[in-house]
């Protein structure tokens, strides 16, 4: 790619103007509140009245907070259900729908499928909690069906048993997340030149091979975006846990965001909550930077 | 339409959408009780009378959600958007907190001038008073309750009759009743083990072993936790689970699921609060049902109801006081009871609805005896979550009764030391 | 070479060897369709539960539970919720807020992505990471500061505050996505336009945007839907009932000590209808892709 370099420097600078609205908004809505939050993490405060400076006390408490460390562990598991699995399912489904179903059965059919898979994204999480509660309760749909088809031995206390609660919530999360990945990937697929596929087919490449050698590399921008955003979402996940297990049973499904919500609004230990949020944010930033570096190096290669 | 036109139109709508109207006399009142509930029904009627009595005032009512007041109650009170009077949650963590921050109007003068001290007894005022640290029991009066609430066991009268059983008067009798049903193959007691009904059952059992000192220390955060009553409760519950009186699966059920088991007739008993009365009255049509008080020496889980509070910046505090008096008047207290609610100051003789009559009588009994032990999660903010979590551990078997008590003691003592 | 490894059916026979462009019409297609339909039904099952229970009467629910077919159709829950929450108004509020955020957010994202993805301004990588903070921070951590700022600027209890907040927060994602796509935007097109005398602004709107349209639509649709379902910040920032959104109004179905599940089902269905319609409308534009290579 050629680089226009004559009036480059002068032109380059004019691009900065385009960043002004975003920068101003960011300053007001994100940066300043984050700085305030950071400051609050060194105080004890009830949300009203004046904060009281306590130094590193909150962070020291955090080090010995069993709930906190447990929540961090659970997050790692939720990365699987919130990022890895939905991305994989999303890729395969997108290729299936865009490639196969669209070619064989028409645009409308593939659109209907896409809308259907996306529907869980549209549903408010409180509603998803109710619906999945009906399915996963000990006397709910899941167990009823298992008993009906003779697999009654597999019926479990999905939500109330610590052994299964994480899996149960993960299932709901996958259900919610696949639609997002699917839509982004399908939009990306429309970017790819069909001629590439035709050429590959002429060479005798099968559907799966086309997926691996053409689709995935060309969808790289979308894949990177989806992986990073679902990763960040996994570190922040709150709502599905809040409505299905409330962090239980006995903190088995606790996550950092649940803890911050708990301390910000229920116990009103705002300073402590702020410190948890700071740690959470720092971790997320570190992970994101690592990932972005990786993305840049991959893009550099191509 | 063109994108730019759409944007302009949106902009206009947004900017004009939030214009505030400054009227001469506007009175605003909020509550979050469901309109179909007893309180909602009675208060809506009272509001009509209030409007008629003040034709020169624009009366604004807003139906709030509990979620909003819970998450941002103090934020709202700390702003200009607060109304003249609103329903607020009683307890240290809620009413206590905002009163200690100076966000409420002191009601001491109104108590005497409006005659509330003639309507409510000493016990009724316990949760209205908060000191400057926000601890209940002493200090100025910051809120006024208009109803009461308590936890009891709901039972299927028809099922009991068929089994030849009567409502139990001792714990032993209760266990015998449950044993009978268990042998019939039903789960005797429906429960949301990791939810509210779980901790209320736990507390109900604990309170049967509680004396005055214990309750005062416990609720007042006066001393490290004396875990003995809770140990008894935890052991009893575990015993009941092992005998099949309570299902081990109950940790996977929310209160709604457990209530459903009772309403559909699958389980003959369910322990929960008087807030279920309205729902049960309107949806249980297949069998006769009633409540029995959980056998106890003195204390039950229960309290005076949510408080009417007047924000510090209220523009019409006198009207607000009038409103409170209206809801406390014999007319509307009876109205509340007849709608199936637990009126705090109604004369049982004047109540016609059987559900309401019974509820008021029971509440009066407990309250006159000073037996309101309040709720187990009150002493420590966030204790509600702790109890839910630890209850699931106990019922699931991952925590022994001793471990259970140790864990809740840790949280309690931590808060107690750091007041 | 053998065909797809996903299915177990044998390779089809009897295909026309000269028909290079058409995929082989094999029994695969029905298998695949079956598979995808099965997955779809599994995905949609919870919604079926919602519909079944939204039209069920309270007594029926108490008697038979959530898994039963309603014995009679009862729309009273839906009607009750509509009136109680002043749902028409909530719908209007949510629509205004979500639309405004969608437009504003896309605009901010576009401007940012243009500077970073095409302009490649210095320090753009850092800027991107910093911007991403917008989606990395847990919302609870910015609520109190935003509350105090809103009070100070008189924007507390105003929809404008909510719109600004979400437009900025969502634009973090939008910037990232659009930047990723714009990075591989062919420079030749831009240089061609510049040589024709177009300035940066014109290049943006006349060259880049038309090509970027599908991505802009995706981003805009997401913003609409995500904002629609946002709960915490509208809950805190919008006090008066007249200003509140659908998501906040859902709280009416949960009382202090109990909730009404059929009520919640009814409320959810009412709540998702607008976003569903929005998505369906914009779905069509999502499929229209512009083949980048065609420029050559």
PDB file of N, CA and C in Angstrom, chain C residues 63-114:
ATOM      1  N   UNK C  63     -52.942 -23.674  39.866  1.00  0.00           N
ATOM      2  CA  UNK C  63     -53.443 -25.044  39.875  1.00  0.00           C
ATOM      3  C   UNK C  63     -52.497 -25.982  39.136  1.00  0.00           C
ATOM      4  N   UNK C  64     -52.034 -25.552  37.974  1.00  0.00           N
ATOM      5  CA  UNK C  64     -51.345 -26.476  37.085  1.00  0.00           C
ATOM      6  C   UNK C  64     -49.868 -26.204  36.850  1.00  0.00           C
ATOM      7  N   UNK C  65     -49.378 -25.055  37.317  1.00  0.00           N
ATOM      8  CA  UNK C  65     -47.966 -24.797  37.147  1.00  0.00           C
ATOM      9  C   UNK C  65     -47.611 -24.244  35.781  1.00  0.00           C
ATOM     10  N   UNK C  66     -46.322 -23.948  35.587  1.00  0.00           N
ATOM     11  CA  UNK C  66     -45.916 -23.269  34.363  1.00  0.00           C
ATOM     12  C   UNK C  66     -45.833 -24.158  33.131  1.00  0.00           C
ATOM     13  N   UNK C  67     -45.825 -25.465  33.329  1.00  0.00           N
ATOM     14  CA  UNK C  67     -45.576 -26.313  32.168  1.00  0.00           C
ATOM     15  C   UNK C  67     -46.850 -26.780  31.486  1.00  0.00           C
ATOM     16  N   UNK C  68     -47.980 -26.275  31.923  1.00  0.00           N
ATOM     17  CA  UNK C  68     -49.234 -26.774  31.373  1.00  0.00           C
ATOM     18  C   UNK C  68     -49.764 -25.835  30.306  1.00  0.00           C
ATOM     19  N   UNK C  69     -50.566 -26.407  29.422  1.00  0.00           N
ATOM     20  CA  UNK C  69     -51.250 -25.574  28.435  1.00  0.00           C
ATOM     21  C   UNK C  69     -52.367 -24.845  29.165  1.00  0.00           C
ATOM     22  N   UNK C  70     -52.575 -23.585  28.861  1.00  0.00           N
ATOM     23  CA  UNK C  70     -53.637 -22.853  29.554  1.00  0.00           C
ATOM     24  C   UNK C  70     -54.992 -23.487  29.274  1.00  0.00           C
ATOM     25  N   UNK C  71     -55.787 -23.589  30.308  1.00  0.00           N
ATOM     26  CA  UNK C  71     -57.107 -24.164  30.105  1.00  0.00           C
ATOM     27  C   UNK C  71     -58.019 -23.182  29.386  1.00  0.00           C
ATOM     28  N   UNK C  72     -57.705 -21.918  29.559  1.00  0.00           N
ATOM     29  CA  UNK C  72     -58.477 -20.914  28.822  1.00  0.00           C
ATOM     30  C   UNK C  72     -57.548 -19.742  28.579  1.00  0.00           C
ATOM     31  N   UNK C  73     -57.845 -18.968  27.585  1.00  0.00           N
ATOM     32  CA  UNK C  73     -57.005 -17.827  27.277  1.00  0.00           C
ATOM     33  C   UNK C  73     -57.363 -16.658  28.187  1.00  0.00           C
ATOM     34  N   UNK C  74     -56.332 -16.118  28.793  1.00  0.00           N
ATOM     35  CA  UNK C  74     -56.592 -15.016  29.720  1.00  0.00           C
ATOM     36  C   UNK C  74     -55.578 -13.930  29.455  1.00  0.00           C
ATOM     37  N   UNK C  75     -56.033 -12.843  28.874  1.00  0.00           N
ATOM     38  CA  UNK C  75     -55.115 -11.756  28.562  1.00  0.00           C
ATOM     39  C   UNK C  75     -55.071 -10.698  29.646  1.00  0.00           C
ATOM     40  N   UNK C  76     -55.706 -10.987  30.767  1.00  0.00           N
ATOM     41  CA  UNK C  76     -55.797  -9.942  31.779  1.00  0.00           C
ATOM     42  C   UNK C  76     -54.430  -9.533  32.298  1.00  0.00           C
ATOM     43  N   UNK C  77     -53.487 -10.481  32.370  1.00  0.00           N
ATOM     44  CA  UNK C  77     -52.147 -10.124  32.862  1.00  0.00           C
ATOM     45  C   UNK C  77     -51.512  -9.082  31.951  1.00  0.00           C
ATOM     46  N   UNK C  78     -51.650  -9.287  30.638  1.00  0.00           N
ATOM     47  CA  UNK C  78     -51.077  -8.353  29.690  1.00  0.00           C
ATOM     48  C   UNK C  78     -51.720  -6.977  29.826  1.00  0.00           C
ATOM     49  N   UNK C  79     -53.039  -6.975  29.890  1.00  0.00           N
ATOM     50  CA  UNK C  79     -53.766  -5.708  29.974  1.00  0.00           C
ATOM     51  C   UNK C  79     -53.413  -4.983  31.262  1.00  0.00           C
ATOM     52  N   UNK C  80     -53.398  -5.743  32.354  1.00  0.00           N
ATOM     53  CA  UNK C  80     -53.081  -5.161  33.661  1.00  0.00           C
ATOM     54  C   UNK C  80     -51.712  -4.510  33.636  1.00  0.00           C
ATOM     55  N   UNK C  81     -50.724  -5.229  33.116  1.00  0.00           N
ATOM     56  CA  UNK C  81     -49.376  -4.678  33.087  1.00  0.00           C
ATOM     57  C   UNK C  81     -49.323  -3.425  32.226  1.00  0.00           C
ATOM     58  N   UNK C  82     -50.014  -3.465  31.085  1.00  0.00           N
ATOM     59  CA  UNK C  82     -49.995  -2.315  30.200  1.00  0.00           C
ATOM     60  C   UNK C  82     -50.496  -1.072  30.926  1.00  0.00           C
ATOM     61  N   UNK C  83     -51.619  -1.213  31.614  1.00  0.00           N
ATOM     62  CA  UNK C  83     -52.190  -0.058  32.291  1.00  0.00           C
ATOM     63  C   UNK C  83     -51.366   0.367  33.491  1.00  0.00           C
ATOM     64  N   UNK C  84     -50.943  -0.611  34.272  1.00  0.00           N
ATOM     65  CA  UNK C  84     -50.210  -0.305  35.491  1.00  0.00           C
ATOM     66  C   UNK C  84     -48.942   0.473  35.193  1.00  0.00           C
ATOM     67  N   UNK C  85     -48.224   0.046  34.169  1.00  0.00           N
ATOM     68  CA  UNK C  85     -46.939   0.668  33.897  1.00  0.00           C
ATOM     69  C   UNK C  85     -47.061   1.841  32.946  1.00  0.00           C
ATOM     70  N   UNK C  86     -48.285   2.140  32.507  1.00  0.00           N
ATOM     71  CA  UNK C  86     -48.434   3.216  31.517  1.00  0.00           C
ATOM     72  C   UNK C  86     -47.517   2.855  30.358  1.00  0.00           C
ATOM     73  N   UNK C  87     -47.716   1.648  29.875  1.00  0.00           N
ATOM     74  CA  UNK C  87     -46.745   1.036  28.973  1.00  0.00           C
ATOM     75  C   UNK C  87     -46.543   1.832  27.694  1.00  0.00           C
ATOM     76  N   UNK C  88     -47.612   2.462  27.229  1.00  0.00           N
ATOM     77  CA  UNK C  88     -47.471   3.235  25.999  1.00  0.00           C
ATOM     78  C   UNK C  88     -46.375   4.272  26.152  1.00  0.00           C
ATOM     79  N   UNK C  89     -46.404   4.930  27.302  1.00  0.00           N
ATOM     80  CA  UNK C  89     -45.419   5.971  27.550  1.00  0.00           C
ATOM     81  C   UNK C  89     -44.014   5.395  27.700  1.00  0.00           C
ATOM     82  N   UNK C  90     -43.952   4.255  28.393  1.00  0.00           N
ATOM     83  CA  UNK C  90     -42.648   3.618  28.572  1.00  0.00           C
ATOM     84  C   UNK C  90     -42.068   3.218  27.225  1.00  0.00           C
ATOM     85  N   UNK C  91     -42.943   2.703  26.343  1.00  0.00           N
ATOM     86  CA  UNK C  91     -42.503   2.340  25.000  1.00  0.00           C
ATOM     87  C   UNK C  91     -41.929   3.556  24.289  1.00  0.00           C
ATOM     88  N   UNK C  92     -42.646   4.671  24.400  1.00  0.00           N
ATOM     89  CA  UNK C  92     -42.173   5.891  23.737  1.00  0.00           C
ATOM     90  C   UNK C  92     -40.817   6.298  24.296  1.00  0.00           C
ATOM     91  N   UNK C  93     -40.699   6.292  25.615  1.00  0.00           N
ATOM     92  CA  UNK C  93     -39.434   6.670  26.242  1.00  0.00           C
ATOM     93  C   UNK C  93     -38.293   5.780  25.783  1.00  0.00           C
ATOM     94  N   UNK C  94     -38.532   4.484  25.866  1.00  0.00           N
ATOM     95  CA  UNK C  94     -37.475   3.552  25.459  1.00  0.00           C
ATOM     96  C   UNK C  94     -37.096   3.759  24.009  1.00  0.00           C
ATOM     97  N   UNK C  95     -38.109   3.978  23.177  1.00  0.00           N
ATOM     98  CA  UNK C  95     -37.830   4.156  21.748  1.00  0.00           C
ATOM     99  C   UNK C  95     -36.995   5.398  21.511  1.00  0.00           C
ATOM    100  N   UNK C  96     -37.383   6.488  22.141  1.00  0.00           N
ATOM    101  CA  UNK C  96     -36.632   7.730  21.950  1.00  0.00           C
ATOM    102  C   UNK C  96     -35.194   7.548  22.410  1.00  0.00           C
ATOM    103  N   UNK C  97     -35.044   7.018  23.610  1.00  0.00           N
ATOM    104  CA  UNK C  97     -33.704   6.865  24.149  1.00  0.00           C
ATOM    105  C   UNK C  97     -32.871   5.920  23.283  1.00  0.00           C
ATOM    106  N   UNK C  98     -33.424   4.775  22.956  1.00  0.00           N
ATOM    107  CA  UNK C  98     -32.652   3.790  22.189  1.00  0.00           C
ATOM    108  C   UNK C  98     -32.309   4.306  20.806  1.00  0.00           C
ATOM    109  N   UNK C  99     -33.252   4.952  20.163  1.00  0.00           N
ATOM    110  CA  UNK C  99     -32.978   5.495  18.835  1.00  0.00           C
ATOM    111  C   UNK C  99     -31.900   6.563  18.897  1.00  0.00           C
ATOM    112  N   UNK C 100     -32.052   7.460  19.873  1.00  0.00           N
ATOM    113  CA  UNK C 100     -31.078   8.536  20.001  1.00  0.00           C
ATOM    114  C   UNK C 100     -29.689   7.986  20.272  1.00  0.00           C
ATOM    115  N   UNK C 101     -29.617   7.022  21.182  1.00  0.00           N
ATOM    116  CA  UNK C 101     -28.316   6.422  21.483  1.00  0.00           C
ATOM    117  C   UNK C 101     -27.764   5.741  20.242  1.00  0.00           C
ATOM    118  N   UNK C 102     -28.634   5.058  19.532  1.00  0.00           N
ATOM    119  CA  UNK C 102     -28.208   4.351  18.330  1.00  0.00           C
ATOM    120  C   UNK C 102     -27.576   5.323  17.339  1.00  0.00           C
ATOM    121  N   UNK C 103     -28.278   6.392  17.060  1.00  0.00           N
ATOM    122  CA  UNK C 103     -27.762   7.359  16.089  1.00  0.00           C
ATOM    123  C   UNK C 103     -26.495   8.039  16.587  1.00  0.00           C
ATOM    124  N   UNK C 104     -26.577   8.567  17.791  1.00  0.00           N
ATOM    125  CA  UNK C 104     -25.441   9.293  18.334  1.00  0.00           C
ATOM    126  C   UNK C 104     -24.234   8.379  18.508  1.00  0.00           C
ATOM    127  N   UNK C 105     -24.500   7.183  19.005  1.00  0.00           N
ATOM    128  CA  UNK C 105     -23.410   6.237  19.221  1.00  0.00           C
ATOM    129  C   UNK C 105     -22.727   5.848  17.920  1.00  0.00           C
ATOM    130  N   UNK C 106     -23.521   5.603  16.902  1.00  0.00           N
ATOM    131  CA  UNK C 106     -22.934   5.240  15.611  1.00  0.00           C
ATOM    132  C   UNK C 106     -22.105   6.399  15.080  1.00  0.00           C
ATOM    133  N   UNK C 107     -22.629   7.594  15.246  1.00  0.00           N
ATOM    134  CA  UNK C 107     -21.911   8.767  14.757  1.00  0.00           C
ATOM    135  C   UNK C 107     -20.555   8.895  15.430  1.00  0.00           C
ATOM    136  N   UNK C 108     -20.562   8.831  16.756  1.00  0.00           N
ATOM    137  CA  UNK C 108     -19.296   8.943  17.489  1.00  0.00           C
ATOM    138  C   UNK C 108     -18.337   7.825  17.072  1.00  0.00           C
ATOM    139  N   UNK C 109     -18.865   6.604  16.979  1.00  0.00           N
ATOM    140  CA  UNK C 109     -18.028   5.474  16.583  1.00  0.00           C
ATOM    141  C   UNK C 109     -17.431   5.706  15.208  1.00  0.00           C
ATOM    142  N   UNK C 110     -18.244   6.199  14.310  1.00  0.00           N
ATOM    143  CA  UNK C 110     -17.789   6.419  12.940  1.00  0.00           C
ATOM    144  C   UNK C 110     -16.663   7.435  12.905  1.00  0.00           C
ATOM    145  N   UNK C 111     -16.864   8.536  13.586  1.00  0.00           N
ATOM    146  CA  UNK C 111     -15.845   9.573  13.601  1.00  0.00           C
ATOM    147  C   UNK C 111     -14.543   9.056  14.202  1.00  0.00           C
ATOM    148  N   UNK C 112     -14.678   8.355  15.315  1.00  0.00           N
ATOM    149  CA  UNK C 112     -13.481   7.784  15.938  1.00  0.00           C
ATOM    150  C   UNK C 112     -12.781   6.804  15.012  1.00  0.00           C
ATOM    151  N   UNK C 113     -13.574   5.905  14.440  1.00  0.00           N
ATOM    152  CA  UNK C 113     -12.989   4.853  13.599  1.00  0.00           C
ATOM    153  C   UNK C 113     -12.349   5.441  12.356  1.00  0.00           C
ATOM    154  N   UNK C 114     -12.932   6.502  11.859  1.00  0.00           N
ATOM    155  CA  UNK C 114     -12.365   7.150  10.686  1.00  0.00           C
ATOM    156  C   UNK C 114     -10.969   7.660  10.996  1.00  0.00           C
TER     157      UNK C 114
END
